[in-house]
CSV table of C-alpha atoms in Angstrom, one decimal:
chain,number,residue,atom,x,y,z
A,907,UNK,CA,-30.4,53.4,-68.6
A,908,UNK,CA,-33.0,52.0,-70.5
A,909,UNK,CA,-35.2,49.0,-69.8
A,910,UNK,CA,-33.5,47.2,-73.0
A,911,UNK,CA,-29.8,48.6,-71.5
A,912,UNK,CA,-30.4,46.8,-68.4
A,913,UNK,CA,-31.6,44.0,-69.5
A,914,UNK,CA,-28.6,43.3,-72.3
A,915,UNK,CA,-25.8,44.5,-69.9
A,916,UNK,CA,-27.9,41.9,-67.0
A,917,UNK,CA,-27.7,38.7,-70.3
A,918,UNK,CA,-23.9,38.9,-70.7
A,919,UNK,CA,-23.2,39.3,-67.4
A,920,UNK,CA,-25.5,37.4,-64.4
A,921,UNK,CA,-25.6,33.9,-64.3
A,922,UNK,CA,-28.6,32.8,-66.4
A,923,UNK,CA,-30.2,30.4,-63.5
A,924,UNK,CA,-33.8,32.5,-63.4
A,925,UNK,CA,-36.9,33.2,-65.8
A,926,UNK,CA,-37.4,36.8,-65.3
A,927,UNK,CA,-40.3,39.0,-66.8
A,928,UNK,CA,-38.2,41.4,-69.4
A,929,UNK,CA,-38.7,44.0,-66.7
A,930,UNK,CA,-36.5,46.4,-65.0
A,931,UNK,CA,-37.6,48.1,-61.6
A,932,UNK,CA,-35.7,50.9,-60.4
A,933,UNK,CA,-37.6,52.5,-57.8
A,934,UNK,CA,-40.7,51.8,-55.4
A,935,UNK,CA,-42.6,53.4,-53.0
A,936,UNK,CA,-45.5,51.8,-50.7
A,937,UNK,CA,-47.3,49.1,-52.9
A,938,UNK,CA,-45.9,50.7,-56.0
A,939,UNK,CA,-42.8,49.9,-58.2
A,940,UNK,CA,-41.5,51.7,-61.2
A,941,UNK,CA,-39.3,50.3,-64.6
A,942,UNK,CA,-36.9,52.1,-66.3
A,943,UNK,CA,-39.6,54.0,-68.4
A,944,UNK,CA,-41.4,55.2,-65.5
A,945,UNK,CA,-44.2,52.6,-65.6
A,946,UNK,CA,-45.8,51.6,-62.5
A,947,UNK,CA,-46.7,48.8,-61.5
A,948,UNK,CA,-49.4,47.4,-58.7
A,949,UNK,CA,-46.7,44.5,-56.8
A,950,UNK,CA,-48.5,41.8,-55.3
A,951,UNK,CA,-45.4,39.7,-55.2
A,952,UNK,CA,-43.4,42.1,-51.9
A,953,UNK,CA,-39.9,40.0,-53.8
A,954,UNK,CA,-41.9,37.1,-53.1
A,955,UNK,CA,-42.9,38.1,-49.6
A,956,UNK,CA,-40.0,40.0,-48.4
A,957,UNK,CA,-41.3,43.3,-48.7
A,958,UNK,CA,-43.2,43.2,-46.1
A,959,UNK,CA,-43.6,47.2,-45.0
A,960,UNK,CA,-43.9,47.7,-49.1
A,961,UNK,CA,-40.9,49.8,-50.6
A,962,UNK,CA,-39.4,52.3,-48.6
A,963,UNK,CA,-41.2,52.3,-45.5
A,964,UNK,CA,-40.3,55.7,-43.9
A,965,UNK,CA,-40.1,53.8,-40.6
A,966,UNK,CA,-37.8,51.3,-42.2
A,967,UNK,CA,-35.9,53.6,-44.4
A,968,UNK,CA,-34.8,55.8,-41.3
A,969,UNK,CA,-33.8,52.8,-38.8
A,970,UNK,CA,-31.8,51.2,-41.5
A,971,UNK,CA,-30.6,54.5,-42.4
A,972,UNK,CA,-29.7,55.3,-39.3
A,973,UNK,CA,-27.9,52.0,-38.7
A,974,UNK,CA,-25.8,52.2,-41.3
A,975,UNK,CA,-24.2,55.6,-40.8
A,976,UNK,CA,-23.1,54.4,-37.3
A,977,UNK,CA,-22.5,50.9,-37.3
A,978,UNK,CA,-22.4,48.4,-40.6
A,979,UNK,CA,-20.8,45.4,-39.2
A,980,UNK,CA,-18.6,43.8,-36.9
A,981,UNK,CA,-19.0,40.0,-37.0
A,982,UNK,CA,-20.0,37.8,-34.3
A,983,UNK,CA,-16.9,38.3,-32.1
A,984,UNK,CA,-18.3,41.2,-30.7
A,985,UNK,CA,-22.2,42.1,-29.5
A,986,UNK,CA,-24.0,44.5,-30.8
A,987,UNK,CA,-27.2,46.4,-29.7
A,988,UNK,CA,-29.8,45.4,-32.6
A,989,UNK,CA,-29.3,42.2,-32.7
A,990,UNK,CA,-29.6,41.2,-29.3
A,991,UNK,CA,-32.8,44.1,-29.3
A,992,UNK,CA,-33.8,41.8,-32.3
A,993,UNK,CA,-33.6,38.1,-30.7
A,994,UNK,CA,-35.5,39.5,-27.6
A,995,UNK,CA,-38.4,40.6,-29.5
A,996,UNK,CA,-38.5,37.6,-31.6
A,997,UNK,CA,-38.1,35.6,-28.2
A,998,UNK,CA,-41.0,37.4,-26.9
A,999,UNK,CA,-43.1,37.1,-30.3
A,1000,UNK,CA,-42.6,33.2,-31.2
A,1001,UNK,CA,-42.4,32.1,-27.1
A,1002,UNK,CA,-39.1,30.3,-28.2
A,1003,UNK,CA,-36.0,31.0,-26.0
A,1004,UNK,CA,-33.0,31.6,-28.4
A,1005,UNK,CA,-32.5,32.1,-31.5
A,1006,UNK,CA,-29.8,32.6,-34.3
A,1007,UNK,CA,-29.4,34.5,-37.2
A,1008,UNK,CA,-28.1,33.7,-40.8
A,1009,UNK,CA,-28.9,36.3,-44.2
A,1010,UNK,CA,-31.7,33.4,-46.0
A,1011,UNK,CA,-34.7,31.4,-45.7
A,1012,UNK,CA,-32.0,28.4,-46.7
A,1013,UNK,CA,-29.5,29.2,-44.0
A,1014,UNK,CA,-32.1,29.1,-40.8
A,1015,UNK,CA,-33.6,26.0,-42.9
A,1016,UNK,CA,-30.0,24.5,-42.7
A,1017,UNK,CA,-29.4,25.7,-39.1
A,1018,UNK,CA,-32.6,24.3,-37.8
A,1019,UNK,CA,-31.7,21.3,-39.5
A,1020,UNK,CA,-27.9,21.0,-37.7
A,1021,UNK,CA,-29.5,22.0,-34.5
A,1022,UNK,CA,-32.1,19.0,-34.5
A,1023,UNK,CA,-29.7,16.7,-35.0
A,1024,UNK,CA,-27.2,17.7,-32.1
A,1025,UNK,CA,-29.6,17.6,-29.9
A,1026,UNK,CA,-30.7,14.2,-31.0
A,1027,UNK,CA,-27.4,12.7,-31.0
A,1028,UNK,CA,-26.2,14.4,-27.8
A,1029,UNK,CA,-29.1,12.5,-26.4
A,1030,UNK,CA,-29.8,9.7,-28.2
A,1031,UNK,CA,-26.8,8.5,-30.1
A,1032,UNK,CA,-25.6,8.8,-33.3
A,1033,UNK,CA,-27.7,7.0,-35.3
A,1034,UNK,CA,-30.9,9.3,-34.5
A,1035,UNK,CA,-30.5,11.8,-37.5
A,1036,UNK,CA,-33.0,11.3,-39.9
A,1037,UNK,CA,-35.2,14.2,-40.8
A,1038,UNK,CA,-38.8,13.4,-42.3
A,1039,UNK,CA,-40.3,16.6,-44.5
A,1040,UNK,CA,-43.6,16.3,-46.8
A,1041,UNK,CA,-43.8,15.6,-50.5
A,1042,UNK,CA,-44.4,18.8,-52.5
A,1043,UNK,CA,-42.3,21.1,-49.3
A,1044,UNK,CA,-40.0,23.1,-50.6
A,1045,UNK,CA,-36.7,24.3,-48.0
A,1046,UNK,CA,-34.0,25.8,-49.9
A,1047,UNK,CA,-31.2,25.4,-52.5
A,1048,UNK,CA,-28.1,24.3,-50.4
A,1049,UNK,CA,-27.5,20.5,-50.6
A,1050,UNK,CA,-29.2,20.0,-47.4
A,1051,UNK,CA,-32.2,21.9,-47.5
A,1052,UNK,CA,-32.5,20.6,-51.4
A,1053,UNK,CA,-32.2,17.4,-50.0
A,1054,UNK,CA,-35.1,18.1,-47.3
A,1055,UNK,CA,-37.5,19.6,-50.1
A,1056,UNK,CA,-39.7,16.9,-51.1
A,1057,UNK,CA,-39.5,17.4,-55.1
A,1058,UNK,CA,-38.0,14.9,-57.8
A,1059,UNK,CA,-37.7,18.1,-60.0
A,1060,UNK,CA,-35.2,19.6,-57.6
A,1061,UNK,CA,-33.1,17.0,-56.9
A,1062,UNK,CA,-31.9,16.1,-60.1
A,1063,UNK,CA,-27.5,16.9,-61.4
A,1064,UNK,CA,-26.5,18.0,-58.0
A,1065,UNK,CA,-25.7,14.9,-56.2
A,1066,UNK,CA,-24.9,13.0,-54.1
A,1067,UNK,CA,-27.2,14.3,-51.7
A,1068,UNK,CA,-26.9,14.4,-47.8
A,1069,UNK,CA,-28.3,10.9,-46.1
A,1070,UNK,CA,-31.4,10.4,-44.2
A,1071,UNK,CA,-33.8,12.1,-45.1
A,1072,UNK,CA,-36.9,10.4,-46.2
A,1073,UNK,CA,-40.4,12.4,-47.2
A,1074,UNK,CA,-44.1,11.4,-46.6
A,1075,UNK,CA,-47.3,12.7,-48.3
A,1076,UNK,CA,-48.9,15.7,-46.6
A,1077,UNK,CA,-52.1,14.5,-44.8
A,1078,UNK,CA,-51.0,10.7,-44.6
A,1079,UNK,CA,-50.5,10.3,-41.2
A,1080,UNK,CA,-50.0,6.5,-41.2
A,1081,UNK,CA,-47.2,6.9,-43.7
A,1082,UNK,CA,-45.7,9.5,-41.8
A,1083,UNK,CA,-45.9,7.1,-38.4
A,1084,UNK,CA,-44.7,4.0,-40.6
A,1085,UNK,CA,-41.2,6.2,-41.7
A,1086,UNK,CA,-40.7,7.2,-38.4
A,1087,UNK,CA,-38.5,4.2,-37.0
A,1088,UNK,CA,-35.9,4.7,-33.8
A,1089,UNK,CA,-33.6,6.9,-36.0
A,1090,UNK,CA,-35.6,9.7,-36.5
A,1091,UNK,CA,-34.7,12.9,-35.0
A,1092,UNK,CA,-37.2,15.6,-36.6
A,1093,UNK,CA,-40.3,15.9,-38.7
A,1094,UNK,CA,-40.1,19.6,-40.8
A,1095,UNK,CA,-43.3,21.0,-42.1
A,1096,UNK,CA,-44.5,23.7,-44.0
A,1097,UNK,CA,-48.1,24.9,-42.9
A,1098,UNK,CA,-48.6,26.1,-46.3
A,1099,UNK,CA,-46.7,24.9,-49.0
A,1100,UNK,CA,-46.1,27.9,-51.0
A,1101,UNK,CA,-43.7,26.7,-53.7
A,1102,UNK,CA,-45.7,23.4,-53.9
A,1103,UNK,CA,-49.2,25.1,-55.1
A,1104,UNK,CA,-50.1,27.3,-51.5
A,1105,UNK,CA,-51.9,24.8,-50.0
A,1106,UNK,CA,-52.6,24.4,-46.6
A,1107,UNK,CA,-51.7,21.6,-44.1
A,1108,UNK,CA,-55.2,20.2,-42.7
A,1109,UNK,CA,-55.4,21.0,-39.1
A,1110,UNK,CA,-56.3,17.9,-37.6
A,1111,UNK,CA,-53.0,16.1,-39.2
A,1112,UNK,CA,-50.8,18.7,-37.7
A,1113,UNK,CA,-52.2,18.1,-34.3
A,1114,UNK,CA,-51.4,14.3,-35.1
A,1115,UNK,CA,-48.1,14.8,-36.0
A,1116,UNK,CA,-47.4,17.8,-33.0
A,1117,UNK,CA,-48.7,15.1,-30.3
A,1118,UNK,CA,-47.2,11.9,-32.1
A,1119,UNK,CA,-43.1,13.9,-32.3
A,1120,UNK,CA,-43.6,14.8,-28.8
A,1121,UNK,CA,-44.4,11.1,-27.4
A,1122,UNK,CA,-40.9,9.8,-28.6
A,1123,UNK,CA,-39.4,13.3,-28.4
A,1124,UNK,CA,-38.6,13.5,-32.2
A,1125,UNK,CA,-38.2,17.6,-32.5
A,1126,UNK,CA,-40.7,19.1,-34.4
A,1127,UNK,CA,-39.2,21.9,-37.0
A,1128,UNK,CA,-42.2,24.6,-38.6
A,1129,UNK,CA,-40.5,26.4,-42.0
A,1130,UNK,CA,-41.9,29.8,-41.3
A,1131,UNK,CA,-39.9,31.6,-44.1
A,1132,UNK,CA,-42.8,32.4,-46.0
A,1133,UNK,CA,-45.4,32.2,-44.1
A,1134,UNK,CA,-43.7,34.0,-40.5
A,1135,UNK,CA,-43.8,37.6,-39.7
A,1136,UNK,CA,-47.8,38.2,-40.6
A,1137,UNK,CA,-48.5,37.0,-43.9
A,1138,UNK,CA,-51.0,34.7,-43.2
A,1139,UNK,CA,-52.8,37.1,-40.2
A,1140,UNK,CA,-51.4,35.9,-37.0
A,1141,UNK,CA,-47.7,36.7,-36.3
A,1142,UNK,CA,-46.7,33.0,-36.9
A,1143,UNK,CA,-49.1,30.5,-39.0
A,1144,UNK,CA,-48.0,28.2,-35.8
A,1145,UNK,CA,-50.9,30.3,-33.8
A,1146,UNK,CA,-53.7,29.0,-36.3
A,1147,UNK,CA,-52.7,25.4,-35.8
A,1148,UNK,CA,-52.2,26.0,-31.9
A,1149,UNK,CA,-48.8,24.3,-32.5
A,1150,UNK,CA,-46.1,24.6,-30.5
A,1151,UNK,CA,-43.0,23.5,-32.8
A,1152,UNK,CA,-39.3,23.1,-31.0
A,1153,UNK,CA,-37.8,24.9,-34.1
A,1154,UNK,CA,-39.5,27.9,-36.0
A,1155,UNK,CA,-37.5,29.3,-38.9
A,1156,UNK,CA,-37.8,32.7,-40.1
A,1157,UNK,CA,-36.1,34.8,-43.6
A,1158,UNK,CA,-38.2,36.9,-46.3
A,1159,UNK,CA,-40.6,39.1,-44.7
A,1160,UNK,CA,-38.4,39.2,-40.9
A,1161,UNK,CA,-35.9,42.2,-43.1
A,1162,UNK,CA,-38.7,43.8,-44.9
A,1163,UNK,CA,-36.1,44.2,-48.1
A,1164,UNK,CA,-32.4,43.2,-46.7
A,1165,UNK,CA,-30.9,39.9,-46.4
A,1166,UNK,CA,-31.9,37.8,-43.2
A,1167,UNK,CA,-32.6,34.5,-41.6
A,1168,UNK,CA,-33.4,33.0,-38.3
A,1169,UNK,CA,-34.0,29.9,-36.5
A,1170,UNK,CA,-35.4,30.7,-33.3
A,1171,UNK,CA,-35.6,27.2,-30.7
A,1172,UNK,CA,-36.7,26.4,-27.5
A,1173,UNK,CA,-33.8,26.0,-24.4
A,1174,UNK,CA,-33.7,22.6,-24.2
A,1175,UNK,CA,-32.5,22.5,-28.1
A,1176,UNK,CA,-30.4,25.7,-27.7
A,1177,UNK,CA,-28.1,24.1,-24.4
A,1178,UNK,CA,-27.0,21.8,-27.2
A,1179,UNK,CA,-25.8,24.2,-29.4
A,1180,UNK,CA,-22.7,25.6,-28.1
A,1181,UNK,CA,-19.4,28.0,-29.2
A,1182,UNK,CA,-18.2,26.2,-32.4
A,1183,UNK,CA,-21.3,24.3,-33.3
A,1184,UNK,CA,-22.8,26.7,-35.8
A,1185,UNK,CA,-21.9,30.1,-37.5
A,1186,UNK,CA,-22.1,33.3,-40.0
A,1187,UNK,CA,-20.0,36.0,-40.5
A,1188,UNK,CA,-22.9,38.1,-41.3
A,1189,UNK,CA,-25.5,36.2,-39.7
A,1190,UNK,CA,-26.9,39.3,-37.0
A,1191,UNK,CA,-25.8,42.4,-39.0
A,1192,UNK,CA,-26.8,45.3,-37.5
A,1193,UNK,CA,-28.3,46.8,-40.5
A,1194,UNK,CA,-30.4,43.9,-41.2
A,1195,UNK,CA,-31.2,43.4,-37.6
A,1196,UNK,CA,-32.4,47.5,-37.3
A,1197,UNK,CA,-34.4,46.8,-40.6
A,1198,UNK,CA,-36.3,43.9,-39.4
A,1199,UNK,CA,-36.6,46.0,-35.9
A,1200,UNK,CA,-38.8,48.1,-38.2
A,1201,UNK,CA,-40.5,45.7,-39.4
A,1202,UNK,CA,-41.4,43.9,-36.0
A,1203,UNK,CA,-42.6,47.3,-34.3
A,1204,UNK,CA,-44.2,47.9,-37.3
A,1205,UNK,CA,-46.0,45.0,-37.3
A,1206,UNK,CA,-49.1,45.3,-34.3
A,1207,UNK,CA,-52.5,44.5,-33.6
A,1208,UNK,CA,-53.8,47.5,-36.2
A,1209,UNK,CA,-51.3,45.9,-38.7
A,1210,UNK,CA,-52.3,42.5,-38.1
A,1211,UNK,CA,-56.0,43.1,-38.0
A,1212,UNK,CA,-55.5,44.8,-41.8
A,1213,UNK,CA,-53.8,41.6,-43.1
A,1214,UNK,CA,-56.9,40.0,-42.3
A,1215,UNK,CA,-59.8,42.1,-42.9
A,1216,UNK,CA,-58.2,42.6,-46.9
A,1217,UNK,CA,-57.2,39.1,-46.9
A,1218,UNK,CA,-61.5,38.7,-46.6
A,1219,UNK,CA,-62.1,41.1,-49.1
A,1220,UNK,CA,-59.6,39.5,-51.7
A,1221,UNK,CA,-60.7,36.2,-50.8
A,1222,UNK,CA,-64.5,36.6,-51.7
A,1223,UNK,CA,-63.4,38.3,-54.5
A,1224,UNK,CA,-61.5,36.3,-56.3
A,1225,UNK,CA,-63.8,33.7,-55.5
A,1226,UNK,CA,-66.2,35.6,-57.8
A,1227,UNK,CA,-63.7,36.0,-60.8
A,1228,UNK,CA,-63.7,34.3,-64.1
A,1229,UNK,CA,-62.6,30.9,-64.5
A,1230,UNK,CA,-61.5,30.5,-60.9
A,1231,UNK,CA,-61.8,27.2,-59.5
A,1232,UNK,CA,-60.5,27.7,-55.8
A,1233,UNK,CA,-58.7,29.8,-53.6
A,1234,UNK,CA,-55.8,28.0,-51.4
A,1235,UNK,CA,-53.7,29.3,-48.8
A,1236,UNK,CA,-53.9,31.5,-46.1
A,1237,UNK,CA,-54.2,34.8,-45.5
A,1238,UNK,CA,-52.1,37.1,-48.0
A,1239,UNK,CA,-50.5,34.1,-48.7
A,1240,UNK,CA,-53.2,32.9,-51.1
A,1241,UNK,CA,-53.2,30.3,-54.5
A,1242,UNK,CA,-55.4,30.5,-57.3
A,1243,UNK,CA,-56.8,27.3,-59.2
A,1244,UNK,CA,-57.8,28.0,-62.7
A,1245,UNK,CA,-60.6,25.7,-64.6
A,1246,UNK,CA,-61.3,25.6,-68.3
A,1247,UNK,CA,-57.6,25.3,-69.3
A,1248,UNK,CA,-56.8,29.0,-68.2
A,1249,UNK,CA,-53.0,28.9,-67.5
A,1250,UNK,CA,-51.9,30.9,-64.3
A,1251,UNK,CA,-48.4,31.8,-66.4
A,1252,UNK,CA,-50.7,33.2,-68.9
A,1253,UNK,CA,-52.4,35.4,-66.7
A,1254,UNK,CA,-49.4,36.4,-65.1
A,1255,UNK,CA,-47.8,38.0,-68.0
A,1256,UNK,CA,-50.9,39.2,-69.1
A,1257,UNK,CA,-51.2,40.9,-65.5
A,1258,UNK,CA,-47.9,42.7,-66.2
A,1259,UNK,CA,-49.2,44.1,-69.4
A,1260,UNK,CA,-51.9,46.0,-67.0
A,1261,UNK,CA,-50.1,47.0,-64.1
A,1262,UNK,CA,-50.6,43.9,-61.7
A,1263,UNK,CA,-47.1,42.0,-60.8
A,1264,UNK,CA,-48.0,38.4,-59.8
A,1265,UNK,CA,-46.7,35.2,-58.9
A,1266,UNK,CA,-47.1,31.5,-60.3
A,1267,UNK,CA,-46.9,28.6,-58.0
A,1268,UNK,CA,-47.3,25.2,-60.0
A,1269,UNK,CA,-50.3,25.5,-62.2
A,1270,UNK,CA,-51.4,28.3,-60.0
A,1271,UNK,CA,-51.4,32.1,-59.7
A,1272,UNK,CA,-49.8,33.1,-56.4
A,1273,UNK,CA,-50.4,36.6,-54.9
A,1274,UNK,CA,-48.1,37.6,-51.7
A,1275,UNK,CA,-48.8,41.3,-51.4
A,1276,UNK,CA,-47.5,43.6,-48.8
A,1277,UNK,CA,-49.0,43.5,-45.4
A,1278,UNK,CA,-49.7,47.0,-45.8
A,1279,UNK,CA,-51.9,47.1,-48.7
A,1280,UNK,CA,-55.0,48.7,-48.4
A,1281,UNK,CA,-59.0,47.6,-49.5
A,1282,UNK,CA,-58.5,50.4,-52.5
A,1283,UNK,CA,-55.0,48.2,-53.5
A,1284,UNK,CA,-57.4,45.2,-53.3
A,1285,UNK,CA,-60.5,46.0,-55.0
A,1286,UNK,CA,-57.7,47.8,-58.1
A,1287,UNK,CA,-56.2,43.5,-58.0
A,1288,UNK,CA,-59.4,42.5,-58.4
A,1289,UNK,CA,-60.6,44.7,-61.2
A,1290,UNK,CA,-57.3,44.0,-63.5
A,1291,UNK,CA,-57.7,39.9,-62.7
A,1292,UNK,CA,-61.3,40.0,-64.0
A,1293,UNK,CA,-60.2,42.4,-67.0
A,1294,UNK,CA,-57.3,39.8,-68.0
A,1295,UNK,CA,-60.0,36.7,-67.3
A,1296,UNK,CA,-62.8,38.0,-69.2
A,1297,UNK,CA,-60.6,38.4,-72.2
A,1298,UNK,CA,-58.3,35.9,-71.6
């Protein structure tokens, strides 16, 4: 099929609740990905940080693979080898105890959520439920993790909305100490705030607000599920901030291309949690669970030390460029401000035109490349960015 064949067949058909680019990718291969027409096109948008290994990893391909022609699914009735293989390495990686697993970013969001509360009101009482999250977070798209994300444009047509939950401005530690009254039973934070403009909690507040949940034991929940699993350098953005959160949840880059989330906790939360209190029927598929596997062993020191050294190199780069005002974030999770009225949709699409795939955050570009891109797959990004900037 065509480009224009997919595209019409998609119109009548899909629900129209997203802006897409009038592109149609059929195929990928490392940091590439190809349309209908056999374009190709540089992606530094991994599906918006879920292609973590690229496309089609060989190590990926063949576990997942591998997985599926011996076991696809069973539901959590019955134990299988990759997931518990999975929640052991993830133990071992986060220093968490348990964790569980749900197919999104919005399910571990909504889990870690549930799981905060029953251990508050197992201990506390009933009344201890109300969850504090940050103005300009953004958790998910299910009524409770809509609720949690703390913007007005969200929240607007699909009320009523789930009670207490109240939202503070990032960096205002006063306001977050004056909403934090005896029913409070979790603060949830984003260490950068991707979908509100990539910018990146100061790390003097977070200590503040680490030390401040665990005087009056109010469980401290970190959103990983963009910035988990390498992207910003270190395995969890938690290590930068030397924060030890009692809820990390995990999704996009954890399946490297298949569905997945996780909230992994420590044991005193997880004794609360018992048979009946939480579930998925494919929440620890083996597939996805041998996928992310992949990912994980993919994912070492070598790995870890290449995120960072071309997260430099693009950094100082596009620090350089055209028109660009600052560079937020961190690590290959990075924001771009624009000055002089340049619009970061603008040089999105114009981007495409050359090759580039990109992201928009807000006003500002977003890039979330693969974690296995390479100083040549950098220094190309920088070269079409300063083509498009120059002219646009």
């Amino acid at each position: 099929m065509t480009t224009t064949e997919i595209i019409r067949r998609d119109d009548a058909h899909v629900l129209h609740t997203y802006n897409r680019s009038p592109l149609a990718l059929v195929s990928g291969q490392g940091m590439y990905a190809a349309d209908a027409e056999g374009r190709r096109y540089l992606d530094f948008t991994s599906g918006i940080g879920v292609n973590s290994l690229g496309y089609c990893h060989p190590a990926w391909v063949a576990a997942v693979t591998q997985q599926a022609a011996a076991l696809q699914h069973t539901s959590n009735l019955y134990y299988t080898q990759p997931c518990g293989a999975l929640a052991e390495a993830l133990c071992a990686r986060t220093g968490l105890d348990a964790v569980f697993f749900g197919n999104s970013g919005a399910e571990a969001n909504e889990g870690a959520i549930k799981a905060a509360r029953k251990y508050s009101v197992d201990t506390y009482g009933a009344h201890r439920s109300k969850v504090i999250t940050l103005v300009n977070s953004f958790h998910g798209r299910t009524l409770a993790t809509l609720t949690a994300t703390g913007q007005d444009v969200f929240h607007h047509d699909f009320g009523p909305f789930p009670q207490n939950f109240a939202y503070v401005t990032a960096g205002d530690f006063a306001a977050l100490q004056a909403a934090a009254d005896a029913d409070t039973c979790a603060v949830m934070l984003e260490l950068v705030q991707g979908e509100g403009g990539v910018v990146a909690l100061d790390k003097k507040y977070v200590r503040s607000v680490a030390e401040f949940c665990k005087a009056r034991d109010i469980l401290l929940l970190v959103d990983e599920v963009q910035t988990g699993i390498g992207r910003t350098g270190t395995f969890l953005a938690c290590e930068q901030f030397d924060l030890h959160p009692d809820i990390v949840t995990l999704a996009k880059g954890l399946g490297g291309g298949l569905p997945i989330g996780a909230f992994a906790m420590t044991r005193r939360v997880a004794e609360h949690m018992g048979p009946g209190s939480h579930g998925s029927t494919f929440g620890g598929n083996p597939v996805a669970c041998a996928g992310a596997l992949a990912v994980l062993n993919t994912l070492d020191a070598a790995c870890l030390q290449n995120v960072n050294a071309c997260a430099a190199r693009l950094r100082a780069g596009l620090a350089k460029l055209p028109h660009v005002a600052e560079v937020s974030g961190l690590g290959l999770m990075v924001g771009i401000a624009f000055s002089d009225d340049v619009s970061a949709a603008a040089v999105r699409a114009a981007a495409e035109q050359r090759g580039l795939l990109v992201l928009t955050a807000k006003t500002r570009l977003r890039l979330l490349p693969p974690l296995i891109l390479t100083e040549a797959d950098v220094d190309s990004t920088l070269q079409i960015l300063q083509d498009v900037l120059r002219n646009i």
